[in-house]
Coordinates of C-alpha atoms in Angstrom, one line a residue:
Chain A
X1 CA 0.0 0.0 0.0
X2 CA 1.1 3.4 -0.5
X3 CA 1.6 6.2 1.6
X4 CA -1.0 9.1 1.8
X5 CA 0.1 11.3 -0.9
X6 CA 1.1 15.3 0.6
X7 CA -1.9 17.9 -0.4
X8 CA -0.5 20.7 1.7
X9 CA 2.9 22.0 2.5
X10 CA 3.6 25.1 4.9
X11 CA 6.8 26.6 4.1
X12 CA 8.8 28.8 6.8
X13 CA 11.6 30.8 5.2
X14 CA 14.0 32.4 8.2
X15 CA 17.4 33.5 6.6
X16 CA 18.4 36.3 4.6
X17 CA 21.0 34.8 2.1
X18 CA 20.7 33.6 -1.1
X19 CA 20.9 30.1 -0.4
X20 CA 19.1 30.2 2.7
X21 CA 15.9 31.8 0.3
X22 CA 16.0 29.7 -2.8
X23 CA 15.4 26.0 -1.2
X24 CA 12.0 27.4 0.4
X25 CA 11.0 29.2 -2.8
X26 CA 12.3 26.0 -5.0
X27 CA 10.0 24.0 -2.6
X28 CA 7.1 25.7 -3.0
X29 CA 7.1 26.1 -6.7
X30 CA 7.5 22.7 -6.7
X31 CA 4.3 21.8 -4.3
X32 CA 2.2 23.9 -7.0
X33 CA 3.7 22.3 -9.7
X34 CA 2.4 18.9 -8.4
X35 CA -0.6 20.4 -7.4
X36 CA -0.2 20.6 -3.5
X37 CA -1.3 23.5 -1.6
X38 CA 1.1 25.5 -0.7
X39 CA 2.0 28.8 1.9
X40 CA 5.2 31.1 2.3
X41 CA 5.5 32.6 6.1
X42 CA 8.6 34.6 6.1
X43 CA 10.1 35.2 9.3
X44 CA 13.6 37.0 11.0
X45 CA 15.8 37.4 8.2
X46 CA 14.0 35.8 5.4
X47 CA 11.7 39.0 5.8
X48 CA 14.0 40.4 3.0
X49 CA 13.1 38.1 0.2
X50 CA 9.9 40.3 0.5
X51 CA 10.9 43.7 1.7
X52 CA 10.4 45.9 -1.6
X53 CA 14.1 47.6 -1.2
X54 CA 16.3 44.4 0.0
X55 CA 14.7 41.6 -2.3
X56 CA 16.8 42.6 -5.6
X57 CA 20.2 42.2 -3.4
X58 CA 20.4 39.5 -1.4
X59 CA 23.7 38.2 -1.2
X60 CA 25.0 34.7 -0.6
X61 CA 26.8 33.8 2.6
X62 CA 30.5 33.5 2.7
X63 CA 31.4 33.3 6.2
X64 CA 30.3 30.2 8.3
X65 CA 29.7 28.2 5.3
X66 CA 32.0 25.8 5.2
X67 CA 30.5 23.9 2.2
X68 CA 32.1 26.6 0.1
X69 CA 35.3 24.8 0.7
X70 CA 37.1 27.9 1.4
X71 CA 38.9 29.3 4.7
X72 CA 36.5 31.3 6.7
X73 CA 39.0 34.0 7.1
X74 CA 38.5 34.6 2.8
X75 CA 35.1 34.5 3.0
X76 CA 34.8 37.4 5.1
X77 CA 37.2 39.5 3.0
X78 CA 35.3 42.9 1.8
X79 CA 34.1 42.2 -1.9
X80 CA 34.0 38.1 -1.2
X81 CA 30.3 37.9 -0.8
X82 CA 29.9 40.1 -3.8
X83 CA 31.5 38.1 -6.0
X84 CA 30.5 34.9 -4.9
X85 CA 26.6 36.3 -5.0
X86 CA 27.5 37.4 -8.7
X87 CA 29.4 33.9 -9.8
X88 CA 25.8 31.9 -8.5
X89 CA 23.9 34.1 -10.0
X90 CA 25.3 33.7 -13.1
X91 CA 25.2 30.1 -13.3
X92 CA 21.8 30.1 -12.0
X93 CA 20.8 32.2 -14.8
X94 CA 22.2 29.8 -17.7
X95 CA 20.4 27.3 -16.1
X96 CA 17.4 30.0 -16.3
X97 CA 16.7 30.1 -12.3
X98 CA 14.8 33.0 -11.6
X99 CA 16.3 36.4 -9.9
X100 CA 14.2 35.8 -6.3
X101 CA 12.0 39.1 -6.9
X102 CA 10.9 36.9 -10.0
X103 CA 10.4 33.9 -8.5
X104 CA 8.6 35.3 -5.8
X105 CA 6.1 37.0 -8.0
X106 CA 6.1 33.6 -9.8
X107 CA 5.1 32.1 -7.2
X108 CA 2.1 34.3 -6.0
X109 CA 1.0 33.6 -9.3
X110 CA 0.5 30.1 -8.8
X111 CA -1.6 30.9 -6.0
X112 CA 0.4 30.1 -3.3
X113 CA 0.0 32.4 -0.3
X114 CA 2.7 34.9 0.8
X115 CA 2.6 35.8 4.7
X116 CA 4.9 37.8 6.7
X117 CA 5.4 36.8 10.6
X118 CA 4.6 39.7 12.5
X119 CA 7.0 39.4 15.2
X120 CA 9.8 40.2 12.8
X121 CA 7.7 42.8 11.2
X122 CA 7.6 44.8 14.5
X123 CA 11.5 43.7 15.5
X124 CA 12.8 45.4 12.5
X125 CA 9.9 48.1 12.3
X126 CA 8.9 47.4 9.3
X127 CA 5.2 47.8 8.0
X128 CA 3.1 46.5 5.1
X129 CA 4.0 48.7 2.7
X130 CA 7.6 48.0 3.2
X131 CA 6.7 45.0 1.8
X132 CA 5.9 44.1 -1.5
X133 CA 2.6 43.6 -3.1
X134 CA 2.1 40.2 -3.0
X135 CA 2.3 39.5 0.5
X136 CA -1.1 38.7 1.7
X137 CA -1.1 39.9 5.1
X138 CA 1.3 40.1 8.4
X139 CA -0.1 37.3 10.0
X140 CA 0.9 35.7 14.0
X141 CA 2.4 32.3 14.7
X142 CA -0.9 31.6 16.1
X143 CA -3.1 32.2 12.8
X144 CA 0.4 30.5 10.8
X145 CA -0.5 27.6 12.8
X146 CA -4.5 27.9 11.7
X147 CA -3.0 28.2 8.0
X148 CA -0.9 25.2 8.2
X149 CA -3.8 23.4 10.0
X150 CA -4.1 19.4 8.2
X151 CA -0.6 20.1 5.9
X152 CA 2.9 19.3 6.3
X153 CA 5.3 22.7 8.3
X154 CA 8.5 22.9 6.5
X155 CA 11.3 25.3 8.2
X156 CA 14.4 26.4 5.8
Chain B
X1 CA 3.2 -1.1 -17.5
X2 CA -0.5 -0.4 -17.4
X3 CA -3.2 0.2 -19.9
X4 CA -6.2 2.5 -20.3
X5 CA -8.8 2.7 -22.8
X6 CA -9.4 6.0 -24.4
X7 CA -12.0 6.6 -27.3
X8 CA -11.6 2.5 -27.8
X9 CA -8.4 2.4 -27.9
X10 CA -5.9 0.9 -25.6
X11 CA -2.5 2.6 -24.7
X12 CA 0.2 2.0 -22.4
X13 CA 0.3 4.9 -19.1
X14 CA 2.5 4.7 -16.4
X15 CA 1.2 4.1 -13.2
X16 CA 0.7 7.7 -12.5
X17 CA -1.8 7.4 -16.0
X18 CA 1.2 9.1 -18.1
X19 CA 0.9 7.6 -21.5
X20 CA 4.2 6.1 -21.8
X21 CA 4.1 5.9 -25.6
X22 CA 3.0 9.6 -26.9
X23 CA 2.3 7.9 -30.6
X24 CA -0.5 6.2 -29.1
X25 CA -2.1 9.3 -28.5
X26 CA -5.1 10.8 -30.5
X27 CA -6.3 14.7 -30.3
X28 CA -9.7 13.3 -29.8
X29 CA -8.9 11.4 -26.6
X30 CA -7.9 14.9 -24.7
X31 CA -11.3 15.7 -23.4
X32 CA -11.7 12.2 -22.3
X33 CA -8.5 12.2 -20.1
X34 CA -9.6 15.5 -19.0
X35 CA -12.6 14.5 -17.6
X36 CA -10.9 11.6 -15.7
X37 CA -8.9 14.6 -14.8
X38 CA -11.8 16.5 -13.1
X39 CA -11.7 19.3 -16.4
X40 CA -15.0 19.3 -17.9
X41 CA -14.3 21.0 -20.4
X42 CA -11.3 21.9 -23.2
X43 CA -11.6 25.1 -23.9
X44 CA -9.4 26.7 -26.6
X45 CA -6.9 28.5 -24.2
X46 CA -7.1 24.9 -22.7
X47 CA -6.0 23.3 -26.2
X48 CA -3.1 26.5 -26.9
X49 CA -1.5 24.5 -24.0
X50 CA -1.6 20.9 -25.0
X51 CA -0.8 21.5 -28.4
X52 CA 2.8 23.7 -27.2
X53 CA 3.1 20.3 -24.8
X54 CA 3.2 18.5 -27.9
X55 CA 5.3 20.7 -29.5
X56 CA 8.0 21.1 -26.7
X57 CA 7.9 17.2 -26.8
X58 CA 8.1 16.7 -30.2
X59 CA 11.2 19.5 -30.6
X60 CA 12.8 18.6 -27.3
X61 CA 12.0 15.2 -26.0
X62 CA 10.9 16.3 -23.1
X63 CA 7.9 18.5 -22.0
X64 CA 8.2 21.7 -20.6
X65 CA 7.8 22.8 -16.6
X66 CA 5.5 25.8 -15.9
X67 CA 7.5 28.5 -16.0
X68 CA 8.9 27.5 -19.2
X69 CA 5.2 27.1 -19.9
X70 CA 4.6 30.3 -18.7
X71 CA 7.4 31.8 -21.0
X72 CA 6.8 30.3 -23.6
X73 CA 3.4 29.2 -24.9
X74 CA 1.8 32.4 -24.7
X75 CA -0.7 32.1 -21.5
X76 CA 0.7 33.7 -18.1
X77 CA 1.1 31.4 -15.2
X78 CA -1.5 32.8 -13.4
X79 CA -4.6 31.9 -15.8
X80 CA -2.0 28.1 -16.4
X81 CA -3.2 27.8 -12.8
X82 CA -7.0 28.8 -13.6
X83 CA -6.8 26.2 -16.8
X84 CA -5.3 23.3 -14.7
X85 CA -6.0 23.5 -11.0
X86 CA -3.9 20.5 -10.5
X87 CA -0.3 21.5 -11.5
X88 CA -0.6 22.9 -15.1
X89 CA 2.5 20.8 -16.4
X90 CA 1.5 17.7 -15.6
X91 CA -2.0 17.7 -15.8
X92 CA -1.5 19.2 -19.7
X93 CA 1.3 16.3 -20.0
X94 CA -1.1 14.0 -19.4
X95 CA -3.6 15.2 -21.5
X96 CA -1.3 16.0 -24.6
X97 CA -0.3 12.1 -23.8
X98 CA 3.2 12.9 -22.9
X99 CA 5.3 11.7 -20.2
X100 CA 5.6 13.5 -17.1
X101 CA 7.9 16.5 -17.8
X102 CA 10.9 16.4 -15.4
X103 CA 12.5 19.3 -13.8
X104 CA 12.9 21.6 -10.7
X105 CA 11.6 24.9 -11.7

């Protein structure tokens, strides 16, 4: 017998850096793709992949990421994040990855929904209109929780 | 390998109902694996979609995800969604009597 197949996913996003906001957005395309239901709560850092002036310039992270094979020391060398941010983004678009502002909107499209954790939202004093327009609504972990209600939680 | 029967003719489907032989497959059979589908209707915008399926198969091998879709065969991914609830790809795969198109984005 087979297992019960997924029909809903809720998908936490909670880092700032490239490659701590692509596997969440990857994830959810995907779920739409397949048909699944599928939410986006951004919380703490991942806040940015939404916020109107930071989403087009989010770097990768090249200190403390030791799968870049590189000493940590380099990584933190001014310019280093840059280039390295520039050098995936290039190879993501030959493999025609979206930019995230175009994912994101891509995946709003799909009619996945896009929530903002209000916590954050007040820790960096932000407000909706810092955020861009296809964020549903600043929402509590307490109405996430309603959202997610009968689905699988997914934290990246 | 399974088979289903579509306008009285049998053809080999995976065992996700993906015909596994896109020869096999006959314009006329769409609506009928639409409605097993849950689409009750193919409506031209509908049809724009399954032919470019065809298409992308027929040029590439392989049929196309839904943001190439969404590039590419002329209808936004927004109304792809409003066409085929279900995952656009995949549903229009199956109805164009394609494989399963593969790929992460």
């Amino acid at each position: 017998m087979s297992a019960e197949p997924i029909t809903k996913v809720s998908i936490i996003i909670s880092k700032g850096s490239l490659d701590g906001i692509y596997p969440g957005l990857i994830m959810a395309n995907g779920a739409r793709a397949e048909g699944i239901d599928a939410d986006l709560f951004f919380t703490f850092f991942g806040l940015d992949a939404i916020h109107k002036a930071r989403h087009e310039h989010i770097k990768m992270a090249t200190v403390g990421n030791p799968g870049l094979h590189f000493a940590t020391l380099l990584g933190g060398l001014p310019g280093v994040s840059t280039v390295m941010t520039h050098y995936m983004s290039n190879r993501m678009e030959k493999l025609d990855i979206p930019t995230i502002p175009e994912f994101i909107e891509m995946i709003a499209d799909t009619g996945a929904g896009l929530y903002a954790c209000k916590a954050s939202v007040d820790l960096f004093g932000l407000e909706k209109n810092d955020l861009i327009a296809q964020v549903a609504d600043i929402i509590t972990v307490g109405e996430f929780y309603e959202k997610a209600a009968g689905g699988q939680i997914i934290f990246t | 390998m399974q088979t289903r029967t579509y306008m009285g003719t049998v053809v080999s489907v995976d065992d996700q109902g993906f015909f596994t032989d896109p020869t096999q497959w006959r314009e006329a059979m769409a609506p009928e694996i639409a409605r097993q589908e849950g689409l009750a209707d193919l409506t031209e915008r509908h049809w724009q979609v399954i032919k470019f399926m065809r298409h992308e198969y027929d040029e590439k091998g392989t049929g196309p995800t839904v943001r190439v879709l969404g590039k590419t065969s002329g209808v936004p991914i927004k109304e792809l969604y409003e066409l085929f609830p279900r995952g656009p790809a995949k549903l229009a795969a199956k109805i164009a009597g394609i494989p399963k198109p593969r790929g992460c984005i």
